[in-house]
Coordinates of C-alpha atoms and ligand atoms in Angstrom, one line a residue:
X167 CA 188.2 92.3 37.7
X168 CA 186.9 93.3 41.6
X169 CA 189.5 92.9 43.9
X170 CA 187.6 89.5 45.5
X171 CA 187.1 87.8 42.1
X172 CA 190.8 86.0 42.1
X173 CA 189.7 84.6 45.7
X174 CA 186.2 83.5 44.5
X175 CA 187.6 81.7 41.5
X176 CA 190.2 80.2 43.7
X177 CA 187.5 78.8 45.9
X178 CA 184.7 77.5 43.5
X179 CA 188.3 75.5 41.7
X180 CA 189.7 74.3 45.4
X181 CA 186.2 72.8 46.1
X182 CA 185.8 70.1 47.3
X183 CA 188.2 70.3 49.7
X184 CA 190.7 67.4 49.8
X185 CA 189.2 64.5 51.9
X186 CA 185.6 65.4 50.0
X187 CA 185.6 63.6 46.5
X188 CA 188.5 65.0 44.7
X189 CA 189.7 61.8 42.9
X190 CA 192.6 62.8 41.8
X191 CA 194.1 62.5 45.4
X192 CA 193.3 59.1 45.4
X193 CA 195.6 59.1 42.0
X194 CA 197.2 55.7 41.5
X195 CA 200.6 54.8 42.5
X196 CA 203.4 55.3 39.4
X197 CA 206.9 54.6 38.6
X198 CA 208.5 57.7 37.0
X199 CA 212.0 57.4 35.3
X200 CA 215.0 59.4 35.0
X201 CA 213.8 61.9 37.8
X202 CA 217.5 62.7 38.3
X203 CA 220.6 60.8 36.8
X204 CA 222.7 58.4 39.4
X205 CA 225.2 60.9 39.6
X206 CA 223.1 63.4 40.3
X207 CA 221.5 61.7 43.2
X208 CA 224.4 61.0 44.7
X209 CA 225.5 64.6 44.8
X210 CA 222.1 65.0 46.0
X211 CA 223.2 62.8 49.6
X212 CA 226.2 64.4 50.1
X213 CA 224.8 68.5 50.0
X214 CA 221.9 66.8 52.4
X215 CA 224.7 65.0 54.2
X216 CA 227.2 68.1 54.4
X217 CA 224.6 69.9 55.6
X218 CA 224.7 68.1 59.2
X219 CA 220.7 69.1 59.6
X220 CA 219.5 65.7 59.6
X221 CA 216.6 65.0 63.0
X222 CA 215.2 61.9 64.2
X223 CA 211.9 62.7 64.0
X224 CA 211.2 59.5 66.4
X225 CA 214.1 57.9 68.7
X226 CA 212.0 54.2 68.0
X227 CA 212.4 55.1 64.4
X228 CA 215.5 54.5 62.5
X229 CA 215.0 57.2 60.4
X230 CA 216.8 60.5 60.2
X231 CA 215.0 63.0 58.2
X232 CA 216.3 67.1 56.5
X233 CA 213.5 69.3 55.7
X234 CA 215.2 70.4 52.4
X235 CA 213.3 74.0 53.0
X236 CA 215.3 74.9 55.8
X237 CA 217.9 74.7 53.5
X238 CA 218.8 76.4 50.4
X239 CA 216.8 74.9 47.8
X240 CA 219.4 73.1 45.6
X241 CA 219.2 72.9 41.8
X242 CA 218.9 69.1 42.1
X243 CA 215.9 69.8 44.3
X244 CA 214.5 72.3 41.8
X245 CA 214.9 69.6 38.9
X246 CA 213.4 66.9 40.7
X247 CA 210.3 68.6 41.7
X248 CA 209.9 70.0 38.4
X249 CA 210.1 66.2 37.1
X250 CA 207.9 65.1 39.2
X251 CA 205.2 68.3 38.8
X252 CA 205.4 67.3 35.3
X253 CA 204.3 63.6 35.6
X254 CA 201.6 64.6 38.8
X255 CA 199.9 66.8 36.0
X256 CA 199.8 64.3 32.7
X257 CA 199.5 61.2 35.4
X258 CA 196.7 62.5 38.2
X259 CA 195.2 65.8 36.4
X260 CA 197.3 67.8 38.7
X261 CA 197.2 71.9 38.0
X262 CA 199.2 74.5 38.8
X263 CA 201.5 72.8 42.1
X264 CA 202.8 74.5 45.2
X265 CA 204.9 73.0 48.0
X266 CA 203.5 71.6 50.8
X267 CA 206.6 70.3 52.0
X268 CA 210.3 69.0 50.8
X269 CA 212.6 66.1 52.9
X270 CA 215.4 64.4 52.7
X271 CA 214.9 60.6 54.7
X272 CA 217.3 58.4 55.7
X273 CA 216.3 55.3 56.6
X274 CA 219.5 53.4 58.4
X275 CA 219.2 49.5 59.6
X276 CA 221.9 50.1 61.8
X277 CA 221.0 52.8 63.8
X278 CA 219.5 52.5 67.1
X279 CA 215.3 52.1 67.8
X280 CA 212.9 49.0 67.4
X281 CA 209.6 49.6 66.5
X282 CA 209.4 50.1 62.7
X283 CA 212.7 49.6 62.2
X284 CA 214.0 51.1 59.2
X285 CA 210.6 52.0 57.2
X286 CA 207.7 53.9 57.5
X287 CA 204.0 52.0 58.6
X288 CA 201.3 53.3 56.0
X289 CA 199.8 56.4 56.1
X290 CA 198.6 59.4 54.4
X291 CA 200.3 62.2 53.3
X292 CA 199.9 66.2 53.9
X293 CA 198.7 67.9 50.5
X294 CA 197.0 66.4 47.8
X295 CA 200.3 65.2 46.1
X296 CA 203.2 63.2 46.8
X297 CA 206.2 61.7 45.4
X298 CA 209.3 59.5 46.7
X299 CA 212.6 60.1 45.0
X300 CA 215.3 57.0 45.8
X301 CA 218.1 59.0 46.1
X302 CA 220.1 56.6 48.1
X303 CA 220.3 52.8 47.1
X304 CA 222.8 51.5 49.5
X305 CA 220.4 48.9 51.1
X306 CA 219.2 45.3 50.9
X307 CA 215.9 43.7 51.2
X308 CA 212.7 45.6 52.6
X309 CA 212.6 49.2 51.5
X310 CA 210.0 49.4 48.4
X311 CA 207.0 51.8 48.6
X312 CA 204.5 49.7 49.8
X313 CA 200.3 51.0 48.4
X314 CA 198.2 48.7 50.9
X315 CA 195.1 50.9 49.2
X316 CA 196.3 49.2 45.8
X317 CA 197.1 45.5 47.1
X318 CA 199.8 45.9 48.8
X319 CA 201.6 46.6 45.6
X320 CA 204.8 47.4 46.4
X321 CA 207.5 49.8 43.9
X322 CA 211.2 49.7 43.9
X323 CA 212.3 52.7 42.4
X324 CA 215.9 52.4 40.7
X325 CA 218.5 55.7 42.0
X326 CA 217.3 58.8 40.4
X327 CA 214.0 57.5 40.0
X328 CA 210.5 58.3 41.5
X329 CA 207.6 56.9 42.5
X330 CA 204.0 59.3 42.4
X331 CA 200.8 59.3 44.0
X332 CA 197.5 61.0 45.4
X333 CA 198.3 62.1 49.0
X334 CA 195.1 60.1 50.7
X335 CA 196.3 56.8 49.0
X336 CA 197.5 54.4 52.0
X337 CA 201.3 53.9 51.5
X338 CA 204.5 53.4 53.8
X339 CA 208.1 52.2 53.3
X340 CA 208.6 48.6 54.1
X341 CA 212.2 48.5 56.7
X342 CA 215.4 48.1 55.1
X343 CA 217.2 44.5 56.0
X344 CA 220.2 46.3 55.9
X345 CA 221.8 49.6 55.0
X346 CA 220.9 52.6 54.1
X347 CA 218.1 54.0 51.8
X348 CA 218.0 57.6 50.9
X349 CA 214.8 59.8 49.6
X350 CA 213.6 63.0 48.7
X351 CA 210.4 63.4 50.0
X352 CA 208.0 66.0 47.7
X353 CA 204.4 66.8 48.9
X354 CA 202.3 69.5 46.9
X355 CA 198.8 70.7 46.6
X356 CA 196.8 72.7 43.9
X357 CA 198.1 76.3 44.2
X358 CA 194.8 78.1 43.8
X359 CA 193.7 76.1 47.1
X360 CA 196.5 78.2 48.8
X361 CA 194.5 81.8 47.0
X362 CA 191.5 80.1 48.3
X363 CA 192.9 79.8 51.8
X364 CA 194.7 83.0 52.4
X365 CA 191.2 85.1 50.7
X366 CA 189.1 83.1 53.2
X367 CA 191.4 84.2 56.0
X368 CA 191.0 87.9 54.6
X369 CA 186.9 87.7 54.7
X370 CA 187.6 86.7 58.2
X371 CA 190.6 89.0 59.1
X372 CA 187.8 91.7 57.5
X373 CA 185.3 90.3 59.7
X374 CA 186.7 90.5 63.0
X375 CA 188.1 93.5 62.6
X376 CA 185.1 95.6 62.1
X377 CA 184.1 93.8 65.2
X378 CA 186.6 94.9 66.7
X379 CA 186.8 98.4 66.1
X380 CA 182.8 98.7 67.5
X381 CA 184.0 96.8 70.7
X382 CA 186.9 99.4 70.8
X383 CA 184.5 102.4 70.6
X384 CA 182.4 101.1 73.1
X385 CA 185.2 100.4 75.6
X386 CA 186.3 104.2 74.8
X387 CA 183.6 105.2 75.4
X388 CA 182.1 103.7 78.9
X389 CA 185.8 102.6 80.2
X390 CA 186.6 102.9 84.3
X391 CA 190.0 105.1 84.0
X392 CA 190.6 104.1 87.5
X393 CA 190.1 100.3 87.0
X394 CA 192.0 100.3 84.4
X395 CA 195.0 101.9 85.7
X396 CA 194.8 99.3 88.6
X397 CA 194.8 96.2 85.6
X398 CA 197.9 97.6 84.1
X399 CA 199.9 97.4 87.5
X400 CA 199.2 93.5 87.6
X401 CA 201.3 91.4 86.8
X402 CA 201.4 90.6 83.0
X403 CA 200.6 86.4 81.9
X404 CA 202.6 85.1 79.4
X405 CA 200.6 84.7 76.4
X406 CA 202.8 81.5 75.6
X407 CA 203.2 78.4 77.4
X408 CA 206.0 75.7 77.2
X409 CA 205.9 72.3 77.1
X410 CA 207.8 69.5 76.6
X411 CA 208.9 69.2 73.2
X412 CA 207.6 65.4 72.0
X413 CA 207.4 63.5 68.5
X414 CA 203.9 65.2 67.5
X415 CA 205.5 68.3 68.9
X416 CA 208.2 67.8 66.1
X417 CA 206.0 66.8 63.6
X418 CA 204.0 69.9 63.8
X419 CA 207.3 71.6 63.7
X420 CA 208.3 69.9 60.9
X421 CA 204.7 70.8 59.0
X422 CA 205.5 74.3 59.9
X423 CA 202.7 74.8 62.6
X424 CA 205.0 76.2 65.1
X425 CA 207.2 78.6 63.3
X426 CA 210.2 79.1 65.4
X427 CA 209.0 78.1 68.4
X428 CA 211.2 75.0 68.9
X429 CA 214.6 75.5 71.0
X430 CA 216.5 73.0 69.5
X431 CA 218.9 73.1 72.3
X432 CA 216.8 72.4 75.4
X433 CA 214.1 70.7 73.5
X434 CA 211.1 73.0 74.4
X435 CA 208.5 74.8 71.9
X436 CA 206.9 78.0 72.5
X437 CA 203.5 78.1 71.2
X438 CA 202.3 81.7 69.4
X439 CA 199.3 82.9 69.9
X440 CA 199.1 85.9 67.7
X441 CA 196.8 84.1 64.8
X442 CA 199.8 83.2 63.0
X443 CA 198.9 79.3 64.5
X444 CA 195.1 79.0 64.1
X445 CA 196.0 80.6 60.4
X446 CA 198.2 77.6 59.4
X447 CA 196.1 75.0 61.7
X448 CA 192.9 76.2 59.6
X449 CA 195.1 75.3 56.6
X450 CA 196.2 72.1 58.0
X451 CA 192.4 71.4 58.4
X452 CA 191.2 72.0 55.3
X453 CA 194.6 69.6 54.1
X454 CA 194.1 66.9 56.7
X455 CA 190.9 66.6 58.3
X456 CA 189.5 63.3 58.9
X457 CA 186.7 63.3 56.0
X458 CA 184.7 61.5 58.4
X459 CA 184.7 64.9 60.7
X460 CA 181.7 65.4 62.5
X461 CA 182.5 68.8 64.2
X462 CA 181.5 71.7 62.9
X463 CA 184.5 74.3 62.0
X464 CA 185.6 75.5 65.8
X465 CA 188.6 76.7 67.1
X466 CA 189.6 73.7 69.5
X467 CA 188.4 71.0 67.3
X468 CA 190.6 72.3 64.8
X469 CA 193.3 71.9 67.5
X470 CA 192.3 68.7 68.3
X471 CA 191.9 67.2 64.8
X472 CA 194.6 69.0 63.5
X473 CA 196.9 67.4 66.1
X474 CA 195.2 63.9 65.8
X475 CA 195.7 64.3 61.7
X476 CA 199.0 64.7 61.8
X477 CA 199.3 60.8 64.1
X478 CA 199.2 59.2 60.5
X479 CA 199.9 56.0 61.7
X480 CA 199.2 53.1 64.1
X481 CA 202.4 53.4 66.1
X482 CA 202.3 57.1 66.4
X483 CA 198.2 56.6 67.7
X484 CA 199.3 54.3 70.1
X485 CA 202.2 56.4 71.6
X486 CA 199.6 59.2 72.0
X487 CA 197.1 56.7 73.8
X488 CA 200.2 55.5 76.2
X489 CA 202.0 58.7 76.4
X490 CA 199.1 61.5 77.4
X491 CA 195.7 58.9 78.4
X492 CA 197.6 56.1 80.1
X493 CA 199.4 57.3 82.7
X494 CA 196.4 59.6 84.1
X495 CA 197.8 62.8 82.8
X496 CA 196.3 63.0 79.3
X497 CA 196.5 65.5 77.3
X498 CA 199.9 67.2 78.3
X499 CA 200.9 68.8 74.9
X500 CA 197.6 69.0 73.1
X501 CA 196.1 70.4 76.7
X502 CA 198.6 73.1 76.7
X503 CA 198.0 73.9 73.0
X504 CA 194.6 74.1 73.8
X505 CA 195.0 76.0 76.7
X506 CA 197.1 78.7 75.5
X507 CA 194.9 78.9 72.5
X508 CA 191.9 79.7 74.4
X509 CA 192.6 81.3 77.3
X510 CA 196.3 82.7 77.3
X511 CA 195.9 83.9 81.0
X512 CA 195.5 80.2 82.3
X513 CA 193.0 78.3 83.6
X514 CA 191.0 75.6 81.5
X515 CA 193.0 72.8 81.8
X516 CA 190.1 70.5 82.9
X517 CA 187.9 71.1 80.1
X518 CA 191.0 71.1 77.4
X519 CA 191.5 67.2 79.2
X520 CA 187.7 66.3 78.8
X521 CA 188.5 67.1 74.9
X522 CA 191.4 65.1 74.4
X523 CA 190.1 62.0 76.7
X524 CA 187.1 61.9 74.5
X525 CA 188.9 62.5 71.5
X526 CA 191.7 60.0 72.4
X527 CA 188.9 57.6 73.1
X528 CA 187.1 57.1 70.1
X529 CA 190.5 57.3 68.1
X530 CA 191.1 54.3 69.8
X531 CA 188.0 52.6 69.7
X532 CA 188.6 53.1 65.7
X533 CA 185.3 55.1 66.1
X534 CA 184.3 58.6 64.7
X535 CA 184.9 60.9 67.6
X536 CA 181.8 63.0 68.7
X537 CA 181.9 66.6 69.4
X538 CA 182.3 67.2 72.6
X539 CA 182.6 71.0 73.0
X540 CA 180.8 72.5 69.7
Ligands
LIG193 O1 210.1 56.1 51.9 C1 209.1 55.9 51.2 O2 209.1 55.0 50.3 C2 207.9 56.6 51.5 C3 208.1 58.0 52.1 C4 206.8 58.6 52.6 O3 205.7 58.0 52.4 C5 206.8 59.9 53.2 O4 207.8 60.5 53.4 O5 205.7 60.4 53.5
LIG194 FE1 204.1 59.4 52.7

């Protein structure tokens, strides 16, 4: 076999990409059994619970979530993801699976926060694969899966039991009454849509750098020594910007999209600019785009959708609207993404708000947002 054929193969399989007609992440909602025994739940809570890595994700949320990957993977983990593997393949056609992600949620009545209290509003999920494990049961009333795609059916998992689905079915947690309910969050997607990615990114790593080595040789050869010299004694930008660290900020932490670029201890993220970002955002696109997408692939649409895909809900939308349009500053975070990403010496910032103002305006308007810079 050439060297490209594996990447082909993975691409003509991937296709279409999720979003574009692939029913199977539309797969219906189903209650899978004996996942992992009561016991073994339990033990389950208390590693994620001696741990002490639990975040709130959102101070209006009472929930506290542990992205199981930043820990070491525990056997109980392993068994429950091949459980649920195993029923995502016989139940929704799934093939070979990899991770997406992996998290422990707590969902806690008491704790502090309003606004959805302790649940989840619907949305959709990263990957084209998800399953809930109730790992926790020590809560009453609320706190079912709710599918608003499928009715409004809502499942009540027993402990040590799952429930599966297709990641672009609508689905949330309705707020516990009281206590606290514990899951293991499992999101997957096919694994030959990973080859897929990582050989497209190789055409285009290929690409560019052929064009780069002809600008190089023509720089070599017609450069102002001089001039030069004089460039090198100015003083050198930053090719990172900070910002204040805010929920989407998280979330994209949380998805992986900003490495370790978050200092946990004053609450700032560093944003990369050395590929590694636009790699995984181009990923994230072809996992979350809005299927109704009218831009064509870009760099700062990808930014800008990739950001707007991850507000999965209603609340989330509308603290982006108030927090970055409605006090006449909008676009902080997504502005300095932007920014950095396309021009790390500065500059820009005018332009990067024109985006997110039109953007941010026709998300709320419920209306396909137009391309404003393609
Ligand atoms: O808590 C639940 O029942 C659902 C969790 C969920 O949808 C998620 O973590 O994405
Ligand atoms: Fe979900």
């Amino acid at each position: 076999r050439r060297w490209y054929d594996r990447g082909r193969e993975a691409m003509a399989k991937c296709h279409p990409q999720r979003g574009a007609g692939d029913a199977r992440e539309n797969c219906a909602p189903l209650l899978v059994d004996d996942v992992l025994t009561p016991d073994e739940a339990d033990a389950l809570v208390a590693a994620a619970d001696a741990s002490g890595g639990y975040r709130r994700p959102n101070p209006a949320h009472r929930t506290e979530e542990l992205p199981a990957f930043l820990t070491e993977k525990t056997e109980l983990v392993a068994k429950a993801q091949r459980a649920v593997i195993a029923a995502l393949q016989e139940h929704c056609g799934a093939g070979e699976l990899i991770e997406v992600a992996t998290l422990v949620k707590k969902y806690d009545a008491s704790a502090p926060g309003s606004a959805f209290g302790a649940g989840l509003p619907q949305h959709k999920d990263h990957g084209r694969f998800s399953a809930t494990v109730l790992i926790g049961d020590g809560f009453f009333g609320g706190g079912g899966t709710r599918f608003e795609d499928f009715d409004n059916v809502t499942l009540f998992p027993a402990k040590g039991a799952a429930v599966i689905h297709g990641a672009m079915v609508r689905h949330g947690s309705d707020p516990a009454q009281k206590g606290v309910r514990v899951i293991l969050a499992l999101f997957f997607d096919e694994d030959h849509c990973n080859v897929a990615a990582e050989f497209q990114l190789s055409l285009l790593v290929g690409v560019v750098s052929v064009l780069a080595a002809f600008a190089l040789g023509y720089f070599l050869l017609f450069m102002d020594f001089e001039e030069t010299t004089a460039r090198r004694e100015a003083p050198v930008e930053a090719a990172s910007a900070r910002d204040t660290m805010s929920y989407y900020g998280r979330r994209l932490v949380e998805f992986g999209l900003l490495g370790e670029h978050f200092d946990e201890r004053t609450e700032t993220w560093t944003i990369d600019t050395d590929g590694d970002l636009i790699r995984k955002l181009r990923i994230l696109w072809g996992a979350t785009a809005p299927s109704d997408a009218p831009c064509p692939f870009d760099a700062a649409t990808v930014v800008v959708y990739a950001y707007i895909a991850v507000m999965t809900n209603e609340a989330a939308r509308a603290k982006l609207l108030a927090e970055y349009c409605g006090d006449g500053r909008p676009g902080i975070v997504i502005g300095g993404l932007l920014d950095v990403f396309l021009n790390p010496g500065g500059g820009r910032v005018a332009a990067v708000s024109d985006v997110l103002t039109t953007m941010a305006t026709a998300v709320a308007a419920k209306k396909s947002p137009t391309c404003p810079i393609a």
